[in-house]
Amino acid sequence: MEPTPRPRPWPLLLCWVIVALDGFDLVVLGTVIPTLLSTRELGFDAPAATAVATAGLVGVGVGALTVGPLADRYGRRLCLLLCVTVFSVLTLAIVIAPNIFVFALLRVLAGLALGACLPVTIAYVTDLMPRERAGRATTLTMTGYHAGAVLTALLALAVIPDWRVLFAIGGIAGLVTVPLIRLALPEERRRQQDVARPTVRRLVERPYLLISIGVWVASFMGLLLVYGLNTWLPQLMRDAGYGSTDSLGLLLVLNAGAVTGLILAGIVADRSGTKRIAMTWFALSGVLLAFLSVRLENVTMLYVAVFVTGVFVFSAQVLVYAFVTQLYPPEIRSTALGFAAGIGRLGAIVGPAITGVLVSAGLAYPGGFYVFAAAAILAVGALAIVPVHARIAAKPVPAPE
């Protein structure tokens, strides 16, 4: 096998920007919902807002599941061009949505396009990078996700209550990215991708079945933690008796820890093995989340504990994606990543839902942290069933002559 040449920086930076668009989508609805609820604009009320948020996540999950195989068949660069274009146009169209039904429909359709961007981008970056730097490349690219989320939150502070401006900025940013993808992203080298069997079927056939089950469960649990904590951490901390200012500050500290963890995790995984580090990261996440169930009187110690928790929780999920890139051959890599991300999005729905039930029942503190800790330990068990020599066993199946 010929060595992968060292990539130029511009394609990697552009992939980071594409992932940042996903970070924009993560928080944009949450930043505008308070305004829409207070004004009742477009017909928004609490049940409608919940339905719109859930529908958007479903759209992203379905997009990840369905577009990945198309990217493997027709090319990742082409897929990114089309998906970023569709997402940007539909996000911009939300500015003129006349009612909540059209608003929700546009969010779902935009989610279908956006859902493919993250797994296809990771697959593309993996193809660009030398194998010994694949873990680092994945985690550094994923820092764009949190950077996009933080930038969107800061923009919201500047433009709210004019919520339409926020969607206009997101749509225009995506449209500006489209010609750059066309100009700066090189065509991936064409491989023997026309495998006779459907690529989706290969994920559940030998030697991949056990591998797929393990990474799917780990991804589900990982995104359950990411979305559950981002949605409910301020409320959990208020229920624990901390002030509202501390509760919001802890959410910012949690995500600051996430960026630090992503930089650290890729370096360590490339040196010590992605599976081992992913299991270690999830195990430490479980311990730290259980520790947060204990009320800390020392505020400095609390902030440190939440920061360290963010270091491990968020990067553990991204290490699952990095592991997937090493387990499957290039011709089904986008499909494998799409299914890991798509099934993980189910966890993104379940996590906030379970925690919301606990909040309504008055059991969120400390019960929410116990649920999160259990999810992290389940992820450790899921990764443990992936064969130790999976990378060797999981070689491409040649197409029949």
mmCIF file of C-alpha atoms in Angstrom:
data_model
loop_
_atom_site.group_PDB
_atom_site.id
_atom_site.type_symbol
_atom_site.label_atom_id
_atom_site.label_comp_id
_atom_site.label_asym_id
_atom_site.label_seq_id
_atom_site.Cartn_x
_atom_site.Cartn_y
_atom_site.Cartn_z
ATOM 1 C CA MET A 1 0.000 0.000 0.000
ATOM 2 C CA GLU A 2 1.424 3.381 -1.009
ATOM 3 C CA PRO A 3 1.874 5.861 1.852
ATOM 4 C CA THR A 4 -0.649 8.656 2.251
ATOM 5 C CA PRO A 5 1.022 11.987 1.362
ATOM 6 C CA ARG A 6 1.057 14.725 3.979
ATOM 7 C CA PRO A 7 -2.102 16.814 3.383
ATOM 8 C CA ARG A 8 -2.148 20.522 2.730
ATOM 9 C CA PRO A 9 -3.640 22.614 5.576
ATOM 10 C CA TRP A 10 -6.470 24.247 3.591
ATOM 11 C CA PRO A 11 -8.554 21.076 3.038
ATOM 12 C CA LEU A 12 -8.255 20.208 6.743
ATOM 13 C CA LEU A 13 -9.293 23.731 7.773
ATOM 14 C CA LEU A 14 -12.271 23.589 5.426
ATOM 15 C CA CYS A 15 -13.347 20.245 6.901
ATOM 16 C CA TRP A 16 -13.157 21.901 10.331
ATOM 17 C CA VAL A 17 -15.483 24.662 9.069
ATOM 18 C CA ILE A 18 -17.981 22.085 7.757
ATOM 19 C CA VAL A 19 -18.087 20.426 11.183
ATOM 20 C CA ALA A 20 -18.545 23.876 12.759
ATOM 21 C CA LEU A 21 -21.803 24.172 10.788
ATOM 22 C CA ASP A 22 -22.999 21.106 12.705
ATOM 23 C CA GLY A 23 -22.063 22.920 15.917
ATOM 24 C CA PHE A 24 -24.175 25.869 14.771
ATOM 25 C CA ASP A 25 -27.136 23.558 14.298
ATOM 26 C CA LEU A 26 -26.596 21.993 17.738
ATOM 27 C CA VAL A 27 -27.394 25.172 19.637
ATOM 28 C CA VAL A 28 -29.206 27.525 17.261
ATOM 29 C CA LEU A 29 -32.694 26.289 18.101
ATOM 30 C CA GLY A 30 -32.009 26.428 21.827
ATOM 31 C CA THR A 31 -30.912 30.056 21.544
ATOM 32 C CA VAL A 32 -34.069 31.187 19.718
ATOM 33 C CA ILE A 33 -36.716 29.089 21.512
ATOM 34 C CA PRO A 34 -37.018 31.431 24.543
ATOM 35 C CA THR A 35 -37.806 34.343 22.220
ATOM 36 C CA LEU A 36 -40.259 32.312 20.139
ATOM 37 C CA LEU A 37 -42.033 31.094 23.287
ATOM 38 C CA SER A 38 -42.278 34.531 24.842
ATOM 39 C CA THR A 39 -43.644 36.144 21.670
ATOM 40 C CA ARG A 40 -45.692 33.116 20.508
ATOM 41 C CA GLU A 41 -44.417 33.975 17.046
ATOM 42 C CA LEU A 42 -45.275 31.446 14.288
ATOM 43 C CA GLY A 43 -47.505 29.668 16.821
ATOM 44 C CA PHE A 44 -44.747 28.389 19.116
ATOM 45 C CA ASP A 45 -45.603 26.979 22.535
ATOM 46 C CA ALA A 46 -43.737 24.527 24.788
ATOM 47 C CA PRO A 47 -45.089 21.277 23.237
ATOM 48 C CA ALA A 48 -44.511 22.628 19.732
ATOM 49 C CA ALA A 49 -40.946 23.629 20.562
ATOM 50 C CA THR A 50 -40.245 20.134 21.912
ATOM 51 C CA ALA A 51 -41.705 18.574 18.761
ATOM 52 C CA VAL A 52 -39.626 20.820 16.479
ATOM 53 C CA ALA A 53 -36.417 20.061 18.394
ATOM 54 C CA THR A 54 -37.066 16.304 18.301
ATOM 55 C CA ALA A 55 -38.008 16.334 14.621
ATOM 56 C CA GLY A 56 -34.799 18.164 13.757
ATOM 57 C CA LEU A 57 -32.697 15.536 15.556
ATOM 58 C CA VAL A 58 -34.573 12.757 13.768
ATOM 59 C CA GLY A 59 -33.824 14.450 10.442
ATOM 60 C CA VAL A 60 -30.110 14.622 11.254
ATOM 61 C CA GLY A 61 -30.085 10.960 12.299
ATOM 62 C CA VAL A 62 -31.865 9.778 9.158
ATOM 63 C CA GLY A 63 -29.519 11.853 7.012
ATOM 64 C CA ALA A 64 -26.472 10.230 8.633
ATOM 65 C CA LEU A 65 -27.899 6.750 8.029
ATOM 66 C CA THR A 66 -28.944 7.253 4.421
ATOM 67 C CA VAL A 67 -26.368 9.536 2.824
ATOM 68 C CA GLY A 68 -23.236 7.692 4.011
ATOM 69 C CA PRO A 69 -23.662 4.829 1.510
ATOM 70 C CA LEU A 70 -24.199 7.363 -1.286
ATOM 71 C CA ALA A 71 -20.946 9.093 -0.344
ATOM 72 C CA ASP A 72 -19.098 5.773 -0.550
ATOM 73 C CA ARG A 73 -20.579 5.109 -3.967
ATOM 74 C CA TYR A 74 -20.431 8.532 -5.642
ATOM 75 C CA GLY A 75 -17.656 10.323 -3.755
ATOM 76 C CA ARG A 76 -17.334 12.201 -0.472
ATOM 77 C CA ARG A 77 -16.420 15.550 -1.993
ATOM 78 C CA LEU A 78 -19.539 15.563 -4.177
ATOM 79 C CA CYS A 79 -21.665 14.548 -1.182
ATOM 80 C CA LEU A 80 -20.275 17.400 0.928
ATOM 81 C CA LEU A 81 -20.914 19.905 -1.873
ATOM 82 C CA LEU A 82 -24.547 18.873 -2.225
ATOM 83 C CA CYS A 83 -25.292 18.482 1.490
ATOM 84 C CA VAL A 84 -23.769 21.801 2.579
ATOM 85 C CA THR A 85 -25.636 23.551 -0.264
ATOM 86 C CA VAL A 86 -28.994 22.030 0.667
ATOM 87 C CA PHE A 87 -28.509 22.668 4.393
ATOM 88 C CA SER A 88 -27.530 26.306 3.778
ATOM 89 C CA VAL A 89 -30.428 27.093 1.424
ATOM 90 C CA LEU A 90 -33.015 25.527 3.738
ATOM 91 C CA THR A 91 -31.572 27.215 6.828
ATOM 92 C CA LEU A 92 -31.728 30.557 5.030
ATOM 93 C CA ALA A 93 -35.347 29.817 4.043
ATOM 94 C CA ILE A 94 -36.308 29.583 7.740
ATOM 95 C CA VAL A 95 -36.000 33.384 7.798
ATOM 96 C CA ILE A 96 -39.221 33.632 5.750
ATOM 97 C CA ALA A 97 -41.088 30.686 7.341
ATOM 98 C CA PRO A 98 -44.743 31.785 7.687
ATOM 99 C CA ASN A 99 -45.766 29.342 10.434
ATOM 100 C CA ILE A 100 -44.471 26.666 12.764
ATOM 101 C CA PHE A 101 -45.259 23.825 10.346
ATOM 102 C CA VAL A 102 -43.029 25.280 7.621
ATOM 103 C CA PHE A 103 -40.382 26.117 10.230
ATOM 104 C CA ALA A 104 -40.363 22.486 11.430
ATOM 105 C CA LEU A 105 -40.375 21.077 7.888
ATOM 106 C CA LEU A 106 -37.387 23.192 6.899
ATOM 107 C CA ARG A 107 -35.522 22.102 10.050
ATOM 108 C CA VAL A 108 -36.144 18.429 9.261
ATOM 109 C CA LEU A 109 -35.088 18.731 5.624
ATOM 110 C CA ALA A 110 -32.015 20.777 6.540
ATOM 111 C CA GLY A 111 -31.203 18.104 9.142
ATOM 112 C CA LEU A 112 -31.321 15.383 6.482
ATOM 113 C CA ALA A 113 -28.567 17.181 4.567
ATOM 114 C CA LEU A 114 -26.553 18.180 7.636
ATOM 115 C CA GLY A 115 -26.667 14.681 9.116
ATOM 116 C CA ALA A 116 -24.354 13.409 6.403
ATOM 117 C CA CYS A 117 -21.784 16.179 6.787
ATOM 118 C CA LEU A 118 -20.144 15.068 10.026
ATOM 119 C CA PRO A 119 -19.545 11.361 9.226
ATOM 120 C CA VAL A 120 -18.571 12.070 5.610
ATOM 121 C CA THR A 121 -16.166 14.815 6.704
ATOM 122 C CA ILE A 122 -14.501 12.514 9.229
ATOM 123 C CA ALA A 123 -14.163 9.816 6.562
ATOM 124 C CA TYR A 124 -12.676 12.384 4.174
ATOM 125 C CA VAL A 125 -10.173 13.639 6.776
ATOM 126 C CA THR A 126 -9.160 10.064 7.576
ATOM 127 C CA ASP A 127 -8.440 9.467 3.886
ATOM 128 C CA LEU A 128 -6.244 12.578 3.776
ATOM 129 C CA MET A 129 -4.166 11.801 6.860
ATOM 130 C CA PRO A 130 -1.435 9.219 7.454
ATOM 131 C CA ARG A 131 -2.775 6.288 9.462
ATOM 132 C CA GLU A 132 -0.590 7.035 12.484
ATOM 133 C CA ARG A 133 -2.249 10.457 12.837
ATOM 134 C CA ALA A 134 -5.850 9.429 12.146
ATOM 135 C CA GLY A 135 -7.040 9.705 15.757
ATOM 136 C CA ARG A 136 -5.552 13.155 16.205
ATOM 137 C CA ALA A 137 -7.030 14.310 12.894
ATOM 138 C CA THR A 138 -10.515 13.167 13.908
ATOM 139 C CA THR A 139 -10.496 14.799 17.339
ATOM 140 C CA LEU A 140 -8.982 18.068 16.103
ATOM 141 C CA THR A 141 -11.562 18.268 13.327
ATOM 142 C CA MET A 142 -14.309 17.739 15.900
ATOM 143 C CA THR A 143 -13.166 20.787 17.877
ATOM 144 C CA GLY A 144 -14.997 22.666 15.124
ATOM 145 C CA TYR A 145 -18.238 21.224 16.462
ATOM 146 C CA HIS A 146 -17.836 22.916 19.835
ATOM 147 C CA ALA A 147 -16.310 26.070 18.363
ATOM 148 C CA GLY A 148 -19.353 26.431 16.110
ATOM 149 C CA ALA A 149 -21.657 25.942 19.072
ATOM 150 C CA VAL A 150 -19.881 28.533 21.218
ATOM 151 C CA LEU A 151 -19.706 31.076 18.355
ATOM 152 C CA THR A 152 -23.425 30.641 17.676
ATOM 153 C CA ALA A 153 -24.250 31.200 21.340
ATOM 154 C CA LEU A 154 -22.167 34.405 21.339
ATOM 155 C CA LEU A 155 -23.866 35.600 18.143
ATOM 156 C CA ALA A 156 -27.241 34.921 19.735
ATOM 157 C CA LEU A 157 -26.350 37.228 22.620
ATOM 158 C CA ALA A 158 -25.721 39.973 20.074
ATOM 159 C CA VAL A 159 -28.763 39.562 17.783
ATOM 160 C CA ILE A 160 -31.580 38.106 19.918
ATOM 161 C CA PRO A 161 -34.521 38.911 19.991
ATOM 162 C CA ASP A 162 -34.182 39.195 16.189
ATOM 163 C CA TRP A 163 -33.947 35.410 15.827
ATOM 164 C CA ARG A 164 -34.196 35.469 12.013
ATOM 165 C CA VAL A 165 -30.771 37.113 11.787
ATOM 166 C CA LEU A 166 -29.205 34.054 13.406
ATOM 167 C CA PHE A 167 -30.592 31.678 10.766
ATOM 168 C CA ALA A 168 -29.600 34.132 8.037
ATOM 169 C CA ILE A 169 -26.004 34.168 9.312
ATOM 170 C CA GLY A 170 -25.891 30.356 9.451
ATOM 171 C CA GLY A 171 -27.306 29.960 5.949
ATOM 172 C CA ILE A 172 -25.000 32.563 4.422
ATOM 173 C CA ALA A 173 -21.961 31.059 6.158
ATOM 174 C CA GLY A 174 -22.811 27.696 4.622
ATOM 175 C CA LEU A 175 -23.296 29.177 1.147
ATOM 176 C CA VAL A 176 -19.906 30.917 1.388
ATOM 177 C CA THR A 177 -18.381 27.535 2.246
ATOM 178 C CA VAL A 178 -19.787 25.798 -0.852
ATOM 179 C CA PRO A 179 -17.472 27.339 -3.499
ATOM 180 C CA LEU A 180 -14.522 26.831 -1.157
ATOM 181 C CA ILE A 181 -15.339 23.116 -1.023
ATOM 182 C CA ARG A 182 -15.372 23.102 -4.817
ATOM 183 C CA LEU A 183 -12.023 24.909 -5.039
ATOM 184 C CA ALA A 184 -10.024 23.684 -2.031
ATOM 185 C CA LEU A 185 -11.076 20.087 -1.398
ATOM 186 C CA PRO A 186 -9.186 17.728 -3.701
ATOM 187 C CA GLU A 187 -10.991 14.804 -5.293
ATOM 188 C CA GLU A 188 -10.443 11.707 -3.219
ATOM 189 C CA ARG A 189 -8.541 8.965 -4.950
ATOM 190 C CA ARG A 190 -11.008 6.621 -6.579
ATOM 191 C CA ARG A 191 -10.831 3.111 -5.191
ATOM 192 C CA GLN A 192 -12.438 -0.108 -6.194
ATOM 193 C CA GLN A 193 -15.689 0.983 -4.583
ATOM 194 C CA ASP A 194 -18.173 -0.827 -6.767
ATOM 195 C CA VAL A 195 -18.404 -3.774 -4.378
ATOM 196 C CA ALA A 196 -20.993 -6.256 -5.598
ATOM 197 C CA ARG A 197 -22.812 -6.572 -2.280
ATOM 198 C CA PRO A 198 -24.719 -3.597 -0.831
ATOM 199 C CA THR A 199 -22.397 -1.717 1.513
ATOM 200 C CA VAL A 200 -25.005 -1.456 4.277
ATOM 201 C CA ARG A 201 -25.326 -5.249 4.384
ATOM 202 C CA ARG A 202 -21.592 -5.556 4.909
ATOM 203 C CA LEU A 203 -21.913 -3.791 8.274
ATOM 204 C CA VAL A 204 -23.941 -6.704 9.657
ATOM 205 C CA GLU A 205 -22.039 -9.559 8.008
ATOM 206 C CA ARG A 206 -18.859 -11.270 9.085
ATOM 207 C CA PRO A 207 -16.368 -10.035 10.104
ATOM 208 C CA TYR A 208 -18.158 -6.762 10.928
ATOM 209 C CA LEU A 209 -21.308 -7.761 12.859
ATOM 210 C CA LEU A 210 -19.794 -7.789 16.351
ATOM 211 C CA ILE A 211 -17.768 -4.687 15.523
ATOM 212 C CA SER A 212 -20.874 -2.815 14.378
ATOM 213 C CA ILE A 213 -22.921 -3.748 17.452
ATOM 214 C CA GLY A 214 -20.148 -2.579 19.766
ATOM 215 C CA VAL A 215 -19.560 0.798 18.134
ATOM 216 C CA TRP A 216 -23.288 1.461 17.647
ATOM 217 C CA VAL A 217 -24.049 0.955 21.335
ATOM 218 C CA ALA A 218 -21.023 3.031 22.349
ATOM 219 C CA SER A 219 -22.069 5.848 19.996
ATOM 220 C CA PHE A 220 -25.638 5.746 21.326
ATOM 221 C CA MET A 221 -24.415 6.058 24.913
ATOM 222 C CA GLY A 222 -21.856 8.715 24.007
ATOM 223 C CA LEU A 223 -24.372 11.047 22.364
ATOM 224 C CA LEU A 224 -26.868 10.351 25.166
ATOM 225 C CA LEU A 225 -24.254 11.884 27.467
ATOM 226 C CA VAL A 226 -23.356 14.792 25.163
ATOM 227 C CA TYR A 227 -26.935 15.941 24.543
ATOM 228 C CA GLY A 228 -28.269 15.007 27.971
ATOM 229 C CA LEU A 229 -25.620 17.063 29.757
ATOM 230 C CA ASN A 230 -25.772 20.017 27.351
ATOM 231 C CA THR A 231 -29.555 20.150 27.712
ATOM 232 C CA TRP A 232 -30.026 19.587 31.432
ATOM 233 C CA LEU A 233 -26.780 20.338 33.321
ATOM 234 C CA PRO A 234 -27.908 23.851 34.396
ATOM 235 C CA GLN A 235 -31.184 22.429 35.747
ATOM 236 C CA LEU A 236 -29.433 19.544 37.499
ATOM 237 C CA MET A 237 -27.115 21.994 39.221
ATOM 238 C CA ARG A 238 -30.009 24.244 40.258
ATOM 239 C CA ASP A 239 -31.760 21.198 41.716
ATOM 240 C CA ALA A 240 -28.557 20.458 43.621
ATOM 241 C CA GLY A 241 -28.789 23.878 45.260
ATOM 242 C CA TYR A 242 -26.229 25.825 43.238
ATOM 243 C CA GLY A 243 -27.136 29.327 42.055
ATOM 244 C CA SER A 244 -28.419 30.045 38.560
ATOM 245 C CA THR A 245 -25.235 31.950 37.661
ATOM 246 C CA ASP A 246 -23.073 29.014 38.675
ATOM 247 C CA SER A 247 -25.337 26.619 36.765
ATOM 248 C CA LEU A 248 -24.883 28.488 33.465
ATOM 249 C CA GLY A 249 -21.188 28.997 34.107
ATOM 250 C CA LEU A 250 -20.752 25.273 34.657
ATOM 251 C CA LEU A 251 -22.228 24.563 31.216
ATOM 252 C CA LEU A 252 -19.612 26.843 29.644
ATOM 253 C CA VAL A 253 -16.851 25.193 31.683
ATOM 254 C CA LEU A 254 -18.098 21.741 30.641
ATOM 255 C CA ASN A 255 -17.722 22.657 26.957
ATOM 256 C CA ALA A 256 -14.350 24.309 27.541
ATOM 257 C CA GLY A 257 -13.257 20.971 28.965
ATOM 258 C CA ALA A 258 -14.608 19.317 25.820
ATOM 259 C CA VAL A 259 -12.280 21.270 23.526
ATOM 260 C CA THR A 260 -9.298 20.520 25.781
ATOM 261 C CA GLY A 261 -10.240 16.845 25.848
ATOM 262 C CA LEU A 262 -10.509 16.610 22.063
ATOM 263 C CA ILE A 263 -6.988 17.962 21.606
ATOM 264 C CA LEU A 264 -5.602 15.596 24.242
ATOM 265 C CA ALA A 265 -7.553 12.466 23.300
ATOM 266 C CA GLY A 266 -6.355 12.224 19.703
ATOM 267 C CA ILE A 267 -2.689 12.514 20.680
ATOM 268 C CA VAL A 268 -3.008 9.848 23.395
ATOM 269 C CA ALA A 269 -5.098 7.525 21.186
ATOM 270 C CA ASP A 270 -2.546 7.617 18.359
ATOM 271 C CA ARG A 271 0.170 6.615 20.825
ATOM 272 C CA SER A 272 -1.646 4.040 22.948
ATOM 273 C CA GLY A 273 -4.420 2.649 20.743
ATOM 274 C CA THR A 274 -7.857 4.107 20.082
ATOM 275 C CA LYS A 275 -9.890 1.267 21.596
ATOM 276 C CA ARG A 276 -7.953 1.279 24.856
ATOM 277 C CA ILE A 277 -8.154 5.050 25.254
ATOM 278 C CA ALA A 278 -11.854 5.199 24.301
ATOM 279 C CA MET A 279 -12.674 2.598 26.974
ATOM 280 C CA THR A 280 -10.528 4.435 29.520
ATOM 281 C CA TRP A 281 -12.160 7.769 28.677
ATOM 282 C CA PHE A 282 -15.681 6.351 29.078
ATOM 283 C CA ALA A 283 -14.734 4.656 32.354
ATOM 284 C CA LEU A 284 -13.322 7.900 33.759
ATOM 285 C CA SER A 285 -16.449 9.706 32.557
ATOM 286 C CA GLY A 286 -18.589 7.279 34.557
ATOM 287 C CA VAL A 287 -16.556 7.831 37.706
ATOM 288 C CA LEU A 288 -16.589 11.624 37.353
ATOM 289 C CA LEU A 289 -20.324 11.782 36.600
ATOM 290 C CA ALA A 290 -21.037 9.695 39.687
ATOM 291 C CA PHE A 291 -18.792 12.052 41.677
ATOM 292 C CA LEU A 292 -20.891 15.045 40.564
ATOM 293 C CA SER A 293 -23.867 13.509 42.378
ATOM 294 C CA VAL A 294 -22.147 14.616 45.601
ATOM 295 C CA ARG A 295 -22.810 18.266 46.442
ATOM 296 C CA LEU A 296 -19.542 20.188 46.713
ATOM 297 C CA GLU A 297 -19.398 23.194 49.039
ATOM 298 C CA ASN A 298 -16.140 24.441 47.532
ATOM 299 C CA VAL A 299 -17.149 26.231 44.296
ATOM 300 C CA THR A 300 -13.621 26.133 42.844
ATOM 301 C CA MET A 301 -13.496 22.373 43.305
ATOM 302 C CA LEU A 302 -16.919 22.088 41.634
ATOM 303 C CA TYR A 303 -15.766 24.019 38.563
ATOM 304 C CA VAL A 304 -12.613 21.902 38.321
ATOM 305 C CA ALA A 305 -14.664 18.698 38.591
ATOM 306 C CA VAL A 306 -17.050 19.798 35.829
ATOM 307 C CA PHE A 307 -14.169 20.893 33.592
ATOM 308 C CA VAL A 308 -12.409 17.530 33.972
ATOM 309 C CA THR A 309 -15.711 15.734 33.337
ATOM 310 C CA GLY A 310 -16.043 17.667 30.067
ATOM 311 C CA VAL A 311 -12.511 16.665 29.090
ATOM 312 C CA PHE A 312 -13.428 12.979 29.118
ATOM 313 C CA VAL A 313 -17.162 12.811 28.283
ATOM 314 C CA PHE A 314 -17.151 14.643 24.952
ATOM 315 C CA SER A 315 -13.875 13.301 23.593
ATOM 316 C CA ALA A 316 -14.908 9.729 24.487
ATOM 317 C CA GLN A 317 -17.741 10.012 21.960
ATOM 318 C CA VAL A 318 -15.410 11.360 19.259
ATOM 319 C CA LEU A 319 -12.940 8.540 19.907
ATOM 320 C CA VAL A 320 -15.722 6.160 18.870
ATOM 321 C CA TYR A 321 -15.749 7.853 15.456
ATOM 322 C CA ALA A 322 -11.953 7.636 15.274
ATOM 323 C CA PHE A 323 -12.162 3.932 16.137
ATOM 324 C CA VAL A 324 -14.709 3.357 13.370
ATOM 325 C CA THR A 325 -12.310 4.804 10.775
ATOM 326 C CA GLN A 326 -9.774 2.151 11.784
ATOM 327 C CA LEU A 327 -12.171 -0.804 11.845
ATOM 328 C CA TYR A 328 -13.711 -0.617 8.385
ATOM 329 C CA PRO A 329 -12.054 -0.451 4.945
ATOM 330 C CA PRO A 330 -12.164 2.800 2.951
ATOM 331 C CA GLU A 331 -14.902 1.714 0.539
ATOM 332 C CA ILE A 332 -17.497 1.460 3.341
ATOM 333 C CA ARG A 333 -16.017 3.982 5.761
ATOM 334 C CA SER A 334 -18.620 6.723 5.168
ATOM 335 C CA THR A 335 -21.395 4.142 5.527
ATOM 336 C CA ALA A 336 -19.947 2.864 8.818
ATOM 337 C CA LEU A 337 -19.492 6.370 10.195
ATOM 338 C CA GLY A 338 -22.975 7.363 9.033
ATOM 339 C CA PHE A 339 -24.561 4.465 10.895
ATOM 340 C CA ALA A 340 -22.499 5.125 14.028
ATOM 341 C CA ALA A 341 -23.550 8.792 13.953
ATOM 342 C CA GLY A 342 -27.172 8.043 12.980
ATOM 343 C CA ILE A 343 -27.720 5.464 15.721
ATOM 344 C CA GLY A 344 -25.909 7.787 18.107
ATOM 345 C CA ARG A 345 -28.493 10.487 17.304
ATOM 346 C CA LEU A 346 -31.117 8.214 18.828
ATOM 347 C CA GLY A 347 -29.144 8.558 22.050
ATOM 348 C CA ALA A 348 -29.199 12.323 21.503
ATOM 349 C CA ILE A 349 -33.003 12.119 21.677
ATOM 350 C CA VAL A 350 -33.231 9.578 24.501
ATOM 351 C CA GLY A 351 -30.747 11.334 26.814
ATOM 352 C CA PRO A 352 -32.609 14.651 27.175
ATOM 353 C CA ALA A 353 -35.951 12.794 27.263
ATOM 354 C CA ILE A 354 -34.953 10.517 30.166
ATOM 355 C CA THR A 355 -33.440 13.418 32.095
ATOM 356 C CA GLY A 356 -36.551 15.501 31.443
ATOM 357 C CA VAL A 357 -38.694 12.764 32.983
ATOM 358 C CA LEU A 358 -36.427 12.733 36.051
ATOM 359 C CA VAL A 359 -36.688 16.525 36.319
ATOM 360 C CA SER A 360 -40.495 16.360 36.161
ATOM 361 C CA ALA A 361 -40.507 13.654 38.832
ATOM 362 C CA GLY A 362 -38.188 15.609 41.120
ATOM 363 C CA LEU A 363 -35.474 12.925 40.814
ATOM 364 C CA ALA A 364 -33.021 14.737 38.540
ATOM 365 C CA TYR A 365 -30.525 15.265 41.356
ATOM 366 C CA PRO A 366 -28.765 13.005 42.042
ATOM 367 C CA GLY A 367 -30.612 10.500 39.807
ATOM 368 C CA GLY A 368 -29.614 12.189 36.534
ATOM 369 C CA PHE A 369 -25.926 11.784 37.274
ATOM 370 C CA TYR A 370 -26.431 8.099 38.112
ATOM 371 C CA VAL A 371 -28.139 7.585 34.738
ATOM 372 C CA PHE A 372 -25.286 9.321 32.935
ATOM 373 C CA ALA A 373 -22.665 7.322 34.842
ATOM 374 C CA ALA A 374 -24.443 4.073 33.934
ATOM 375 C CA ALA A 375 -24.512 5.073 30.244
ATOM 376 C CA ALA A 376 -20.755 5.650 30.304
ATOM 377 C CA ILE A 377 -20.104 2.224 31.836
ATOM 378 C CA LEU A 378 -22.381 0.583 29.260
ATOM 379 C CA ALA A 379 -20.252 2.207 26.546
ATOM 380 C CA VAL A 380 -17.162 0.610 28.085
ATOM 381 C CA GLY A 381 -18.842 -2.787 27.916
ATOM 382 C CA ALA A 382 -19.911 -2.223 24.314
ATOM 383 C CA LEU A 383 -16.398 -1.375 23.177
ATOM 384 C CA ALA A 384 -15.026 -4.346 25.102
ATOM 385 C CA ILE A 385 -16.857 -6.796 22.815
ATOM 386 C CA VAL A 386 -15.144 -5.423 19.710
ATOM 387 C CA PRO A 387 -12.444 -7.975 18.813
ATOM 388 C CA VAL A 388 -8.945 -6.982 19.865
ATOM 389 C CA HIS A 389 -7.641 -7.734 16.390
ATOM 390 C CA ALA A 390 -10.646 -6.217 14.635
ATOM 391 C CA ARG A 391 -8.513 -4.016 12.405
ATOM 392 C CA ILE A 392 -6.670 -7.059 11.053
ATOM 393 C CA ALA A 393 -9.812 -9.121 10.649
ATOM 394 C CA ALA A 394 -11.775 -6.337 9.042
ATOM 395 C CA LYS A 395 -10.021 -6.251 5.697
ATOM 396 C CA PRO A 396 -11.849 -5.219 2.533
ATOM 397 C CA VAL A 397 -13.850 -7.947 0.867
ATOM 398 C CA PRO A 398 -12.712 -7.972 -2.776
ATOM 399 C CA ALA A 399 -15.336 -7.581 -5.458
ATOM 400 C CA PRO A 400 -15.912 -10.783 -7.395
ATOM 401 C CA GLU A 401 -14.616 -10.815 -10.931
#
